[in-house]
Amino acid sequence: MSSSSGTLEPLFSFLAQALATAEATFNKLPGSAVIQRYVRSSHQNDPGRTLLELILVIFAIRTLLQSRTRADRNGTHYIQFEDKEVKELVDEWVPEPLAPPLSATEEADLYAVPVVVGPNSAKPKLLSTGKTALNLASLNFAGLAGNEHIKQRAVETLRKYGLGSCGPPGFYGTLDVHMDLERDIADFLGTEASILYSQGFSTVSSVIPAFCKRGDIIVADRNVNFAIQKGIAISRSTVRYYDHNDLKSLEEVLQAVEKERKKRRGPLTRRFIITEGIFQSDGSMSDLPKLIELKNKHKYRLMLDESYSFGAVGRTGRGLTEIYNVPASKVDMILGSCAIGLCAGGGFCAGSQVVVDHQRINGLSFVFSAAMPGLLAVSGSEGINVFRNTPSIFESLQENVRAARAILDKVDCVTIPSHPASPLIHVNIRGATSAWTHQYPSSPPTSAGLHPHSASLLSPTKHAKDMASRDWDLDLEERLLQEVVEECLSQNVMVTRAKTLKNQELVQARPSLKLAITAGLTKKEIEKAVGVVKASLVKVIGKRR
Amino acid sequence: MALSKPSTPSMFKKKSGTSLSAMASAASYLSALSQADARARGQSNGSPTSTPALSISSSITSSSQDTVLHEEEDYADGLVLPARPPTSEQVFNTVHTEFGHCAQEEYRLTSKHTPGEPVPGHVDADPPYYILFSTYISYLILIVLGHIRDFLGKRFHAASYHHLIPRNGYAPLNSDFDSFYTRRLKTRMDECFSQPVTGVAGRTIVLLDRMSPDYNHTQLFTGTRTRALNISSYNYLGFAQARGGCADAVEDSIKRYGVSTCGSRLEGGASDLHANTEALVAKFVGMEDALICSMGFATNSTYIPALVGKGCLVISDELNHASIRFGVRISGASVRMFKHNDMNSLESLLREVISQGQPKTHRPWKKILLLVEGLYSMEGTLLNLPKIIELKKKYKFYLYVDEAHSIGAMGPHGRGVADYFGINPRHIDILMGTFTKSFGAAGGYIAGDKVIIDHLRVHGHSGPYAEAMTPPVLTQIIASMASIMGVKPPAPAVSSGHSLRLTSPAPSVQEESYVHPGPVPHSALPTWLNLPPELASGEEGATRLRRLAFNSRYLHNGLIKLGFITYGHPASPIVPLLLFNPGKMNMFHRMMKDRQTPIIIVVVAYPATPLITSRVRFCVSAAHTKEDIDTVLRTCDEVGDVLDLKHGLPRSERWPIDEITSKAVELAHMMK
């Protein structure tokens, strides 16, 4: 015992000395007396507290020192490798190709896309045939393409502003002509303000995440367009879908959401209904008054994508609000495309001043993208002027639509899901075609239609379920409709299939012909063109049935 | 202004004339300019501030409308008339306010990497402690004051807060917490942002003056305009022009093609111009094929998801642009970040992710895509491409380089980072870039192997759904790109008019170093396109590249020698100057703008940069003359003294401003 204490003697003396030095240094520090007194008194009152505070200090230091990156080197799943092993793993690893080659059908489709030589208009010249065709494919509802006055104004703008804006709107990219177009759109629709984006497609996928955050609730139509789907995906909000264009289903979903919220007693979050005016996927139209009634009743905000209805329907082309005679201020956000509706470029979101100002800082593709060229903005403004001054174009457009529908509705082998007033007309093949495959084994062996790569982007089970539940054969119908398209092209009528991103859409739309009726053609010409479409449909599909 | 009245016939007819008439108008313009300049110099011997309005406009308008000078403008600011009078041999065919006149051959430089020279990484700034301290204190004061104002405002002035408070069953559109930064910090410096402008965003730009009567809640236009030196627009090669060969071509295309192509590329919006442009872009960047998209942001956000998906890994630089992050988030791929431009961090991350595989399952990744930018828009750092290519060979990842800012702006031939480093672009899998910046147009492109590009055409979101690029924009791209490349005069045996694909193959993958693809054959351009000789020969394009390279290095090295803290590669046309204190942003902006020669600048702060490193970002252009850069340096020198910004060099090592301007050439050639 004594021997052991003897050997420990130097250690103790060293410890005592170190302690004394530490105490002396501590006392030299300014304010040390206060801390000392505090620790002493607190220890006296409650010795447990000292321990607790010590643990807290250690925890704080540990948190501060911890790496802030997500690298989970210390995670349970991290495996420690030697350098040599890492080298072996690196050498062994074989990545997949960056992009697989296109399948034969995809490649054929890509090269079959009609290319216009020279100006696009109601009667463009095609590269493949070298002849002038009647155009039922390009989106030129009001017939503004090739308008001489707009061209003249575009040239004048070019000579004053140059072409590119060379900067985002925040940094000297905002031109006076951008502000003019924003005001024109707001005045035209009857909203407080509007904001311009430089691409129509990117507008809605920026507007949604600007308002909808994690925890917010979005109720959307199941068949909304791809841009909305992506906007919803990136917003990370809770999303509920209702059946396509079925407001009963919408009401049920709204009630279910409210019930759920009451049950969970969650906080009040932002809630949005997102839908389209005229649906890109099938041309059907929303019942706006009923939508507004529902959204007011359940205290939702309504985001209405009018890409295909602004500049297309209504007495003067104002879109759904004009058809249903609803003040535009009742819709919280109206989104539209200047590229489609005004034959210029870009898109817009119209709404109250608060809605618009919020996007000027939070709209991703507004803030981080260059402003649109000045001459496109002026072309947009001029387009609106044309709408204001000559509302008769929408009368003739409606007449053309009626003429087209009169012919198409009589065709036996097709169904048309589109609204009778919609200048965007989708034509589906009638009946269950999945049975046809057996009768016509000519369909290519890859009829599963699944590209190995793109299929892997979605969960396979969901896709298989989709496949099983439908009674139509995607590839067969696409092939038939492509035949119709080519038949029409050979007779100098330009039409197109609705092109979709297979296996990336929420719901795979049934293949369809997508006809865009234009006011740029006379009723006679429309009847002639649609007559050709009808004949081709009968010829290609009629004989199969 | 000129827009409101119908234009005179001469304006449109001028371009169809022969070179003789072009010479005549240039010569008359020249004489008018030298007269005007002589007068200006005669008067500046007196007091420069009290220069009476010059009555020269009558002598100039007779030549062409290009050169209309407005009586009300003040010529003492050096913006409208060149500081150096042209000599009789010099012919300038640009408008000085759009593209500055500079004939001095010594103010040219080639943008090229010196082999063996290390590529500078990103160095964090190191200001004195009191600057750091006061910056943090400033933010603290702002935040505390903001919260006090919110607290009191909500109680005593509820009306102006009602959009932040839940009302009759609606949650507020933006919560007061989320919008705190915008309301309480950004509003204070709103005068620096979203300044509306008019006219061409060229060498100078015209501001629509505004003022705020209520502390930036509303901005009112005063109705006056100010012309300012523009060192903010992404106009690297100075192609933002309303006059000149490119604008003439665009005008021609509007008359031929109209304004829109009405539809998406796959659904009736495809035009022969699209095919032309894509082939030209592929040739320009030296890849097999290319596709174009009508918006730069969407090029990243809609095509990245077609490249990677679940089970793939994206390795992304921490300072990548928002569009890349958007695309990656949509794609569903896993993401890992590495420290900005830090190759060691990248390599250790690569070793970790390849050896560990996918989280939890440890399955190997399907593929790894490295997403980097060629030139970073906020820091001016240049990608360390040689090192990345080396790593790519070792670790087999795919490489996607976003050249939004570097295409056209870097490299002896303006072909971006690969050109700058002399590396064969085919070693990079995907080159992405935008036309907004160097080409004065809009939209973006993706170039790569034909297999990949065709895959993207079919599977990218833009193909079927987004509007196709419009004809005027396409023409601007073709014209500006062809004038950088130069056009090979048509061979005697003329090939078919409509050859949409280029015949000469892209450089093969085997080549190690950069092979210049040479001028573009005449047959690859639209048959109607007529570029003036100075553009078609590629001479002007080459001059623009070399002017940009000189201006970039001169400004960067000049700021360093003045003692400022700057970021980025010396060859980069983006030159960030560090301010740190948030209060200095407003002051710097205002002091630059309120000079006799107003200069407009871009200030960026949190959240675009880290909290403390608020900065000014200069974007140099080929349109600037050496005298313009002198002006910027001189102004920065004075403002820097007032705002205490010179912390980069000790006082003894700094150069006085006069030495810098007189030794500009030496300075530009100086390596950092």
Coordinates of C-alpha atoms in Angstrom, one line a residue, chain B residues 18-260:
Chain B
T18 CA -23.2 47.5 -102.0
S19 CA -20.2 47.9 -99.9
L20 CA -19.5 51.2 -101.6
S21 CA -22.6 52.8 -100.1
A22 CA -21.8 51.3 -96.8
M23 CA -18.4 52.9 -97.0
A24 CA -19.9 56.2 -97.9
S25 CA -22.3 56.3 -94.9
A26 CA -19.5 55.1 -92.7
A27 CA -17.2 57.8 -93.9
S28 CA -19.8 60.5 -93.4
Y29 CA -20.5 59.2 -90.0
L30 CA -16.8 59.3 -89.3
S31 CA -16.4 62.9 -90.4
A32 CA -19.4 63.9 -88.3
L33 CA -17.9 62.2 -85.4
S34 CA -14.5 63.7 -85.7
Q35 CA -16.1 67.1 -86.1
A36 CA -18.2 66.6 -83.0
D37 CA -15.2 65.3 -81.1
A38 CA -13.0 68.2 -82.1
R39 CA -15.7 70.5 -80.8
A40 CA -16.0 68.5 -77.6
R41 CA -12.3 68.6 -77.0
G42 CA -12.1 72.3 -77.8
Q43 CA -14.7 73.0 -75.1
S44 CA -13.4 70.6 -72.5
N45 CA -10.3 72.8 -72.1
G46 CA -12.6 75.1 -70.2
S47 CA -14.7 73.6 -67.4
P48 CA -15.9 70.2 -68.5
T49 CA -19.0 70.3 -66.4
S50 CA -20.4 73.3 -68.1
T51 CA -20.3 72.1 -71.6
P52 CA -23.1 73.7 -73.6
A53 CA -25.3 71.4 -75.7
L54 CA -23.5 70.7 -78.9
S55 CA -25.3 71.5 -82.1
I56 CA -24.0 68.7 -84.1
S57 CA -27.0 66.5 -84.6
S58 CA -28.0 68.2 -87.9
S59 CA -24.7 67.2 -89.4
I60 CA -25.1 63.6 -88.4
T61 CA -28.7 62.7 -89.0
S62 CA -28.1 63.2 -92.7
S63 CA -25.9 60.1 -92.9
S64 CA -28.3 57.6 -91.4
Q65 CA -30.6 57.1 -88.5
D66 CA -28.0 54.9 -86.8
T67 CA -26.2 57.9 -85.5
V68 CA -29.0 60.2 -84.3
L69 CA -27.7 62.0 -81.3
H70 CA -30.2 63.7 -79.1
E71 CA -29.8 67.3 -78.3
E72 CA -30.8 66.9 -74.7
E73 CA -28.1 64.4 -73.9
D74 CA -25.0 65.7 -72.2
Y75 CA -21.8 64.7 -74.0
A76 CA -19.5 65.5 -71.2
D77 CA -19.9 62.1 -69.7
G78 CA -17.9 60.3 -72.4
L79 CA -20.7 57.9 -73.1
V80 CA -22.0 58.9 -76.5
L81 CA -18.8 60.1 -78.2
P82 CA -15.5 58.2 -78.1
A83 CA -12.8 59.7 -75.9
R84 CA -10.2 59.0 -78.6
P85 CA -11.0 60.7 -81.9
P86 CA -10.8 58.3 -84.8
T87 CA -8.2 58.8 -87.4
S88 CA -8.9 59.0 -91.1
E89 CA -8.0 55.3 -91.7
Q90 CA -10.3 53.9 -89.1
V91 CA -13.8 52.9 -90.0
F92 CA -16.2 51.9 -87.3
N93 CA -19.4 50.2 -88.2
T94 CA -20.9 50.1 -84.8
V95 CA -22.7 52.7 -82.8
H96 CA -20.5 53.9 -80.0
T97 CA -23.1 53.7 -77.3
E98 CA -23.8 50.1 -78.2
F99 CA -20.3 48.9 -79.0
G100 CA -17.5 51.2 -78.2
H101 CA -15.0 52.3 -80.8
C102 CA -11.5 51.1 -80.1
A103 CA -8.9 50.8 -82.7
Q104 CA -5.8 50.4 -80.5
E105 CA -4.3 47.0 -81.4
E106 CA -2.4 47.0 -78.1
Y107 CA -5.6 46.7 -76.2
R108 CA -6.2 43.1 -77.3
L109 CA -5.3 39.8 -75.7
T110 CA -5.9 36.2 -76.3
S111 CA -7.9 34.3 -73.7
K112 CA -5.8 31.1 -73.3
H113 CA -4.5 28.9 -70.6
T114 CA -0.7 28.8 -70.3
P115 CA 0.2 25.1 -70.1
G116 CA 1.6 24.1 -66.8
E117 CA 0.2 27.1 -65.0
P118 CA -1.9 25.9 -62.0
V119 CA -5.6 26.6 -62.2
P120 CA -6.5 28.8 -59.3
G121 CA -9.1 27.3 -57.0
H122 CA -11.6 29.3 -55.0
V123 CA -9.9 31.3 -52.2
D124 CA -12.1 32.7 -49.5
A125 CA -11.6 36.4 -48.9
D126 CA -9.8 37.4 -45.8
P127 CA -10.9 40.9 -44.7
P128 CA -9.7 42.6 -41.5
Y129 CA -11.5 41.5 -38.4
Y130 CA -13.2 44.8 -37.8
I131 CA -14.9 44.4 -41.2
L132 CA -16.1 40.9 -40.4
F133 CA -17.3 42.1 -37.0
S134 CA -19.1 45.1 -38.3
T135 CA -20.8 43.1 -41.0
Y136 CA -22.2 40.6 -38.5
I137 CA -23.2 43.5 -36.2
S138 CA -24.9 45.2 -39.2
Y139 CA -27.0 42.1 -39.9
L140 CA -27.7 41.7 -36.2
I141 CA -29.0 45.3 -36.0
L142 CA -31.1 44.9 -39.1
I143 CA -32.6 41.7 -37.9
V144 CA -33.4 43.0 -34.4
L145 CA -34.8 46.2 -35.8
G146 CA -36.9 44.2 -38.3
H147 CA -38.4 42.1 -35.6
I148 CA -39.1 45.1 -33.4
R149 CA -40.8 46.8 -36.4
D150 CA -42.8 43.7 -37.1
F151 CA -43.8 43.4 -33.4
L152 CA -44.9 47.0 -33.1
G153 CA -46.3 47.2 -36.7
K154 CA -48.7 44.2 -36.2
R155 CA -50.1 45.9 -33.1
F156 CA -50.3 49.5 -34.1
H157 CA -50.5 49.3 -37.9
A158 CA -52.3 46.1 -38.7
A159 CA -53.6 47.3 -42.1
S160 CA -50.2 47.0 -43.7
Y161 CA -49.7 43.5 -42.3
H162 CA -52.9 41.9 -43.2
H163 CA -51.4 39.9 -46.1
L164 CA -49.2 38.1 -43.5
I165 CA -52.0 37.2 -41.0
P166 CA -54.5 34.4 -41.4
R167 CA -57.8 35.9 -42.5
N168 CA -61.3 34.4 -42.7
G169 CA -60.1 30.9 -43.1
Y170 CA -57.2 31.5 -45.5
A171 CA -53.6 31.1 -44.4
P172 CA -51.4 34.0 -45.4
L173 CA -50.0 33.6 -48.9
N174 CA -46.5 34.1 -47.5
S175 CA -45.7 33.7 -43.9
D176 CA -44.0 36.6 -42.1
F177 CA -41.1 34.4 -41.2
D178 CA -40.5 33.4 -44.9
S179 CA -40.8 36.9 -46.1
F180 CA -38.8 38.5 -43.3
Y181 CA -35.6 38.8 -45.3
T182 CA -37.4 40.3 -48.2
R183 CA -39.4 42.8 -46.2
R184 CA -36.9 43.9 -43.7
L185 CA -33.6 43.6 -45.4
K186 CA -34.0 43.6 -49.2
T187 CA -36.5 46.4 -49.2
R188 CA -33.9 48.7 -47.7
M189 CA -31.8 48.3 -50.8
D190 CA -34.5 47.9 -53.4
E191 CA -33.0 50.8 -55.4
C192 CA -30.2 48.5 -56.4
F193 CA -32.5 45.9 -57.9
S194 CA -35.0 45.6 -60.8
Q195 CA -34.1 49.0 -62.3
P196 CA -36.2 49.3 -65.4
V197 CA -34.3 50.3 -68.5
T198 CA -34.9 51.0 -72.1
G199 CA -33.0 50.5 -75.3
V200 CA -30.1 48.3 -76.0
A201 CA -28.3 46.6 -73.1
G202 CA -25.0 47.3 -74.9
R203 CA -22.0 49.3 -73.7
T204 CA -24.3 51.9 -72.3
I205 CA -27.9 51.6 -71.2
V206 CA -30.6 54.1 -70.6
L207 CA -32.2 54.0 -67.2
L208 CA -35.8 55.0 -66.5
D209 CA -35.2 57.1 -63.5
R210 CA -37.3 56.3 -60.5
M211 CA -37.7 57.4 -56.9
S212 CA -39.4 56.1 -53.8
P213 CA -41.5 58.5 -51.6
D214 CA -42.2 55.8 -49.0
Y215 CA -39.0 53.9 -48.2
N216 CA -39.0 51.6 -51.2
H217 CA -42.6 50.3 -50.8
T218 CA -43.5 51.9 -54.1
Q219 CA -41.3 53.1 -56.9
L220 CA -42.4 56.1 -59.0
F221 CA -41.0 57.0 -62.3
T222 CA -39.8 60.6 -62.5
G223 CA -40.1 60.6 -66.3
T224 CA -36.5 61.4 -66.9
R225 CA -33.9 59.1 -68.4
T226 CA -30.2 58.6 -67.7
R227 CA -27.7 57.1 -70.0
A228 CA -25.2 55.0 -68.0
L229 CA -22.1 53.0 -68.6
N230 CA -23.3 49.4 -68.5
I231 CA -21.0 47.0 -66.8
S232 CA -23.8 44.7 -65.6
S233 CA -25.3 43.0 -68.6
Y234 CA -24.2 39.6 -69.7
N235 CA -23.2 41.0 -73.0
Y236 CA -19.7 39.5 -73.1
L237 CA -19.1 39.8 -76.8
G238 CA -21.1 42.9 -77.3
F239 CA -23.7 41.3 -79.6
A240 CA -26.5 43.3 -77.9
Q241 CA -26.9 45.7 -80.8
A242 CA -29.8 47.3 -82.5
R243 CA -27.5 48.1 -85.5
G244 CA -25.1 46.0 -87.5
G245 CA -24.9 42.8 -89.4
C246 CA -26.6 40.6 -86.8
A247 CA -29.6 43.0 -86.3
D248 CA -30.0 43.3 -90.1
A249 CA -30.1 39.5 -90.4
V250 CA -32.7 39.4 -87.6
E251 CA -34.8 42.0 -89.3
D252 CA -34.6 40.0 -92.5
S253 CA -35.7 36.9 -90.6
I254 CA -38.7 38.6 -89.0
K255 CA -39.9 39.7 -92.5
R256 CA -39.4 36.2 -93.8
Y257 CA -40.4 34.0 -90.9
G258 CA -42.5 36.1 -88.7
V259 CA -42.2 36.2 -84.9
S260 CA -43.2 32.8 -83.7

